[in-house]
Short mmCIF file of C-alpha atoms in Angstrom, two decimals:
data_model
loop_
_atom_site.label_atom_id
_atom_site.label_comp_id
_atom_site.label_asym_id
_atom_site.label_seq_id
_atom_site.Cartn_x
_atom_site.Cartn_y
_atom_site.Cartn_z
CA MET Q 1 95.03 136.14 89.71
CA LYS Q 2 97.97 136.60 92.08
CA ILE Q 3 101.23 135.40 90.83
CA SER Q 4 103.61 133.53 93.10
CA VAL Q 5 107.03 131.75 93.17
CA GLN Q 6 108.68 129.42 95.56
CA ASN Q 7 111.65 131.16 97.50
CA PRO Q 8 114.36 128.37 97.37
CA GLY Q 9 117.10 129.54 94.96
CA ILE Q 10 116.21 133.03 95.53
CA THR Q 11 116.22 134.11 99.19
CA ASP Q 12 118.98 131.61 100.04
CA VAL Q 13 121.12 132.89 97.13
CA LEU Q 14 120.46 136.74 97.37
CA GLY Q 15 119.56 136.75 101.22
CA MET Q 16 116.10 137.45 102.55
CA ASP Q 17 115.82 141.14 102.11
CA GLU Q 18 117.33 141.12 98.59
CA GLY Q 19 115.40 138.00 97.66
CA PHE Q 20 112.04 139.50 98.50
CA ALA Q 21 113.14 142.64 96.77
CA ALA Q 22 113.95 140.77 93.56
CA ILE Q 23 110.71 138.85 93.92
CA LYS Q 24 108.60 142.12 94.01
CA LYS Q 25 110.71 143.83 91.24
CA ALA Q 26 109.99 140.89 88.92
CA GLY Q 27 106.25 141.43 89.31
CA PHE Q 28 105.21 138.77 91.79
CA ASP Q 29 102.35 139.13 94.31
CA ALA Q 30 103.25 136.16 96.60
CA VAL Q 31 105.72 133.46 97.57
CA ASP Q 32 105.32 129.73 98.18
CA PHE Q 33 107.40 129.82 101.47
CA ASP Q 34 109.40 126.48 101.69
CA LEU Q 35 110.28 124.85 105.04
CA SER Q 36 111.03 121.40 103.63
CA SER Q 37 114.56 121.98 102.59
CA PHE Q 38 115.77 122.41 106.20
CA TYR Q 39 115.24 118.79 107.21
CA ARG Q 40 117.90 116.72 105.46
CA TRP Q 41 116.77 113.39 103.96
CA ASP Q 42 119.45 111.37 105.64
CA ASP Q 43 118.42 112.91 109.08
CA ILE Q 44 114.75 112.03 108.40
CA ILE Q 45 115.22 108.42 107.42
CA ASN Q 46 117.40 107.78 110.26
CA GLY Q 47 115.21 109.27 112.83
CA ARG Q 48 117.32 112.33 113.74
CA LYS Q 49 115.66 115.27 114.89
CA CYS Q 50 116.47 118.62 113.07
CA ASP Q 51 117.68 121.46 115.15
CA PHE Q 52 115.99 124.01 112.79
CA PHE Q 53 112.65 122.66 113.76
CA PHE Q 54 113.25 121.42 117.34
CA ASP Q 55 115.52 123.84 119.04
CA GLY Q 56 112.76 126.20 119.81
CA LYS Q 57 114.30 129.27 118.15
CA THR Q 58 115.80 128.63 114.66
CA LEU Q 59 112.54 128.28 112.75
CA TRP Q 60 110.87 131.18 114.47
CA ASN Q 61 113.88 133.43 113.80
CA TYR Q 62 113.70 132.46 110.12
CA VAL Q 63 109.97 133.07 109.85
CA GLU Q 64 110.20 136.37 111.58
CA GLU Q 65 113.05 137.55 109.07
CA ALA Q 66 110.82 136.47 106.29
CA LYS Q 67 107.79 138.17 107.50
CA LYS Q 68 109.64 141.37 107.92
CA ALA Q 69 111.12 141.17 104.58
CA ALA Q 70 107.74 140.42 102.95
CA GLU Q 71 105.97 143.22 104.68
CA LYS Q 72 108.73 145.64 103.67
CA TYR Q 73 108.14 144.84 99.96
CA GLY Q 74 104.45 144.06 100.01
CA ILE Q 75 104.67 140.46 99.23
CA GLU Q 76 102.06 137.87 100.52
CA PHE Q 77 102.65 134.40 101.72
CA GLY Q 78 100.41 132.37 99.21
CA GLN Q 79 101.25 129.11 100.68
CA VAL Q 80 103.69 127.32 102.74
CA HIS Q 81 105.36 123.98 102.06
CA ALA Q 82 105.75 121.54 104.90
CA PRO Q 83 108.86 119.05 105.14
CA PHE Q 84 108.43 115.53 103.82
CA PRO Q 85 108.52 112.51 103.43
CA CYS Q 86 105.76 112.03 105.89
CA TYR Q 87 106.17 108.26 106.25
CA ILE Q 88 109.42 106.35 106.81
CA PRO Q 89 108.66 102.60 106.22
CA LYS Q 90 111.56 101.29 108.50
CA CYS Q 91 111.80 104.19 110.98
CA PRO Q 92 108.79 105.12 113.15
CA GLU Q 93 110.96 107.77 114.90
CA GLY Q 94 111.59 109.59 111.49
CA THR Q 95 107.88 109.37 110.61
CA ALA Q 96 106.98 110.90 114.13
CA ASN Q 97 109.49 113.70 113.77
CA VAL Q 98 108.53 114.90 110.34
CA GLN Q 99 104.77 114.69 111.21
CA GLU Q 100 105.57 116.88 114.21
CA THR Q 101 107.53 119.44 111.91
CA VAL Q 102 104.32 119.52 109.74
CA LYS Q 103 102.35 120.73 112.79
CA LEU Q 104 105.11 123.35 113.50
CA SER Q 105 104.79 124.40 109.80
CA ILE Q 106 101.09 124.84 110.29
CA ASP Q 107 101.83 127.13 113.24
CA ALA Q 108 104.32 129.14 111.27
CA CYS Q 109 101.89 129.34 108.37
CA GLY Q 110 99.27 130.89 110.74
CA TYR Q 111 101.85 133.30 112.10
CA LEU Q 112 102.63 134.44 108.55
CA GLY Q 113 98.99 135.12 107.82
CA CYS Q 114 99.09 132.46 105.22
CA ASP Q 115 95.83 130.37 104.73
CA LYS Q 116 97.24 127.37 102.82
CA ILE Q 117 99.90 124.73 103.49
CA VAL Q 118 101.07 121.98 101.13
CA VAL Q 119 101.53 118.64 103.11
CA HIS Q 120 102.60 115.51 101.05
CA PRO Q 121 100.69 112.46 101.66
CA ALA Q 122 102.28 109.64 103.66
CA PHE Q 123 103.38 106.96 101.32
CA ASP Q 124 106.21 104.45 100.49
CA GLY Q 125 108.38 105.97 97.56
CA SER Q 126 109.70 102.57 96.58
CA ALA Q 127 107.98 100.99 93.69
CA ARG Q 128 109.92 97.72 93.91
CA TYR Q 129 109.50 96.89 97.52
CA PRO Q 130 106.25 98.51 98.88
CA SER Q 131 105.61 98.38 102.45
CA LEU Q 132 101.89 99.20 102.39
CA THR Q 133 98.76 97.85 100.58
CA HIS Q 134 96.57 100.29 99.05
CA GLU Q 135 94.00 100.08 101.83
CA GLU Q 136 96.80 100.44 104.46
CA GLU Q 137 98.13 103.52 102.74
CA TYR Q 138 94.70 105.09 102.50
CA LYS Q 139 93.94 104.53 106.30
CA LEU Q 140 97.52 105.77 107.18
CA ASN Q 141 96.62 109.07 105.28
CA ILE Q 142 93.20 109.54 106.72
CA ASP Q 143 94.72 109.09 110.19
CA PHE Q 144 97.70 111.32 109.32
CA TYR Q 145 95.66 114.28 107.96
CA SER Q 146 92.97 113.87 110.60
CA SER Q 147 95.67 114.46 113.18
CA LEU Q 148 96.27 117.80 111.79
CA ILE Q 149 92.67 119.14 112.18
CA PRO Q 150 93.17 120.80 115.37
CA SER Q 151 96.23 122.80 114.27
CA LEU Q 152 94.61 123.66 110.96
CA LYS Q 153 91.58 124.97 112.84
CA LYS Q 154 93.63 126.96 115.35
CA ASN Q 155 95.56 128.67 112.58
CA HIS Q 156 92.61 128.99 109.99
CA VAL Q 157 94.74 127.26 107.41
CA VAL Q 158 93.78 124.87 104.69
CA CYS Q 159 95.92 121.76 104.05
CA CYS Q 160 96.60 120.91 100.54
CA LEU Q 161 97.31 117.42 99.51
CA GLU Q 162 99.50 116.87 96.29
CA ASN Q 163 99.64 114.36 93.53
CA MET Q 164 102.81 112.28 93.98
CA TRP Q 165 105.02 109.73 91.98
CA LYS Q 166 107.27 106.87 93.03
CA GLN Q 167 110.13 105.09 91.57
CA ASP Q 168 111.73 101.65 91.04
CA TRP Q 169 115.15 102.70 92.61
CA GLY Q 170 116.92 99.85 90.54
CA THR Q 171 115.65 100.72 87.12
CA LYS Q 172 114.66 104.34 87.83
CA LYS Q 173 111.31 103.85 86.23
CA ILE Q 174 108.51 106.08 87.58
CA TYR Q 175 105.20 104.76 88.73
CA THR Q 176 101.97 106.24 89.95
CA ALA Q 177 101.76 106.94 93.69
CA CYS Q 178 99.31 108.49 96.23
CA CYS Q 179 96.87 110.98 94.96
CA SER Q 180 98.14 110.54 91.32
CA ASP Q 181 94.62 108.93 90.58
CA MET Q 182 92.28 111.93 90.65
CA ASN Q 183 89.23 110.05 91.74
CA GLU Q 184 91.19 108.84 94.83
CA ALA Q 185 92.41 112.38 95.46
CA ALA Q 186 88.90 113.73 95.44
CA ARG Q 187 87.82 110.89 97.85
CA TYR Q 188 90.54 111.80 100.21
CA ILE Q 189 89.53 115.56 100.25
CA ASP Q 190 85.81 114.88 100.55
CA GLU Q 191 86.34 112.26 103.41
CA LEU Q 192 88.64 114.62 105.32
CA ASN Q 193 86.42 117.64 105.04
CA ALA Q 194 83.51 115.48 106.23
CA ILE Q 195 85.68 114.44 109.25
CA ALA Q 196 86.65 118.05 109.89
CA GLY Q 197 83.18 119.20 109.59
CA GLU Q 198 84.32 122.27 107.30
CA LYS Q 199 86.53 122.75 104.34
CA LEU Q 200 90.01 122.37 105.76
CA PHE Q 201 91.35 120.31 103.13
CA GLY Q 202 92.00 121.01 99.36
CA PHE Q 203 94.34 120.04 96.53
CA CYS Q 204 97.69 121.47 95.18
CA LEU Q 205 97.90 120.21 91.59
CA ASP Q 206 101.50 119.56 90.64
CA THR Q 207 101.80 119.88 86.83
CA GLY Q 208 105.39 118.39 86.64
CA HIS Q 209 104.30 115.22 88.59
CA LEU Q 210 101.27 114.85 86.22
CA LEU Q 211 103.74 114.97 83.29
CA LEU Q 212 106.05 112.26 84.79
CA LEU Q 213 103.13 109.93 84.68
CA SER Q 214 101.85 110.88 81.33
CA LEU Q 215 98.71 112.19 82.74
CA ASP Q 216 96.68 114.87 80.80
CA VAL Q 217 96.79 118.07 82.80
CA TYR Q 218 93.42 119.21 81.42
CA ASP Q 219 91.61 115.90 82.33
CA CYS Q 220 93.16 116.09 85.97
CA ILE Q 221 92.04 119.62 86.50
CA VAL Q 222 88.51 118.95 85.43
CA ALA Q 223 88.26 115.83 87.45
CA LEU Q 224 89.34 117.66 90.63
CA GLY Q 225 87.29 120.87 89.87
CA ASP Q 226 87.04 123.36 92.73
CA ARG Q 227 88.96 121.11 95.02
CA ILE Q 228 92.07 122.50 93.56
CA VAL Q 229 93.00 125.60 95.70
CA ALA Q 230 96.71 125.86 95.02
CA LEU Q 231 99.25 124.94 92.17
CA HIS Q 232 102.74 123.79 91.73
CA VAL Q 233 103.45 124.94 88.14
CA HIS Q 234 106.51 123.73 86.48
CA ASP Q 235 107.73 121.75 83.46
CA ASN Q 236 110.04 118.90 82.64
CA ASN Q 237 111.36 116.52 79.88
CA GLY Q 238 108.78 113.89 80.80
CA VAL Q 239 111.48 111.72 82.38
CA ASP Q 240 113.05 113.79 85.17
CA ASP Q 241 111.42 115.88 87.90
CA GLU Q 242 113.39 118.95 86.63
CA HIS Q 243 111.12 121.73 87.99
CA VAL Q 244 112.04 124.09 85.22
CA LEU Q 245 110.10 127.16 83.56
CA PRO Q 246 107.00 126.42 81.53
CA TYR Q 247 107.69 125.96 77.69
CA THR Q 248 111.20 124.69 78.51
CA GLY Q 249 109.74 121.14 78.68
CA VAL Q 250 107.11 119.12 77.05
CA LEU Q 251 103.92 119.96 78.96
CA ASN Q 252 100.98 121.08 76.90
CA TRP Q 253 100.32 124.42 78.57
CA SER Q 254 97.19 125.19 76.23
CA ARG Q 255 95.62 122.04 78.10
CA PHE Q 256 96.58 123.59 81.43
CA ILE Q 257 95.05 127.02 80.50
CA LYS Q 258 91.83 125.25 79.18
CA GLY Q 259 91.50 123.24 82.44
CA LEU Q 260 91.80 126.16 84.80
CA ARG Q 261 89.52 128.25 82.54
CA GLU Q 262 86.83 125.52 82.52
CA ILE Q 263 86.78 125.10 86.28
CA SER Q 264 86.87 129.00 86.82
CA TYR Q 265 90.11 128.85 89.09
CA LYS Q 266 90.57 131.93 90.75
CA GLY Q 267 93.57 130.94 93.03
CA THR Q 268 97.21 131.82 92.83
CA ILE Q 269 99.29 130.95 89.81
CA ASN Q 270 102.39 129.49 91.73
CA PHE Q 271 105.57 128.47 90.14
CA GLU Q 272 107.63 125.63 91.76
CA THR Q 273 110.55 126.27 89.64
CA CYS Q 274 113.55 125.89 92.03
CA GLY Q 275 115.18 123.57 89.67
CA VAL Q 276 116.08 126.25 87.32
CA HIS Q 277 116.51 129.12 90.00
CA ARG Q 278 119.79 127.64 90.94
CA LYS Q 279 121.01 127.07 87.40
CA PHE Q 280 121.27 130.73 86.58
CA PRO Q 281 124.28 132.87 87.77
CA LYS Q 282 123.23 135.20 90.69
CA GLU Q 283 123.48 138.15 88.26
CA LEU Q 284 120.88 136.72 86.03
CA LEU Q 285 118.19 135.81 88.70
CA PRO Q 286 116.40 138.98 88.28
CA SER Q 287 115.90 138.60 84.58
CA MET Q 288 114.82 134.83 84.94
CA LEU Q 289 112.28 135.93 87.71
CA SER Q 290 110.77 138.71 85.26
CA LEU Q 291 110.21 136.11 82.56
CA LEU Q 292 108.53 133.85 85.00
CA ALA Q 293 106.42 136.53 86.39
CA ASP Q 294 105.48 137.45 82.84
CA THR Q 295 104.54 133.84 82.13
CA GLY Q 296 102.24 134.01 85.20
CA LYS Q 297 100.55 137.04 83.88
CA TYR Q 298 100.10 135.48 80.49
CA PHE Q 299 98.35 132.48 82.01
CA ASP Q 300 96.05 134.83 84.00
CA GLU Q 301 95.19 136.71 80.81
CA LYS Q 302 94.42 133.49 78.86
CA ILE Q 303 92.49 131.97 81.78
CA ASN Q 304 90.41 134.89 82.35
CA ALA Q 305 89.99 136.27 78.94
CA PRO Q 306 86.32 137.17 77.93
CA GLU Q 307 84.48 134.28 76.20
CA GLU Q 308 84.48 134.73 72.51
CA GLN Q 309 80.92 135.38 71.05
#
């Protein structure tokens, strides 16, 4: 399998050229190219447009710079991550703005020659004062993702839904959210593909989000099966969404390996570990990346090892 890492905490620290060089030297094959960090939360929830996406040049200059660096060092774009949140309960303008940047991100994905984009579902992140019923949330997402179908078809890109969590902002307790129920996630993907008339939708399984909700990674993998086409691999302490390296939190990685082995997963092993990228001094980033790439290769070997006789 190809081994991938998200670029935040790497290309923004080392620069685009040096960042891609470090990714290649560490042993990675691909990147999870992030576009979500350029749209500030405060601007999103207050309905302010983001110049990075809407001035007609900054996004494309950035994408072109990344494409040149990737080609120089032989790194593929395994997946792109679109901006989020995709639904702002009290700000229709904010919702419309972000959903427009998702379509721009799909265009960028196509330009980069990338065939997958991760798009968070539209949901209310507040567990204490939810603004949607379950039925309203489901319809909202069917309508939202369906609106992306023309852009996905034009760019030959598969849209990956992701399992989410929400929080009671008063107590900080974490609760299940959209697509954290694997049966519901499967229903979304199957219905959206039926609407599209082809397989334009798949799933990006986020291991850290599963852990926060005390969901067993093996059970979730098996429940989704071949709907899983992308991964966000990271660990945490079971309480905070830390995005740290595997084996530095409490996730049962043997269950992760067993699940992917059972469904014969052949996609990319992608690490979403920016929470730890920025913890290391710039000088130690290459060593950290090498360990992470070695972890990906270890997963690959274990998942694809010959069956014991």
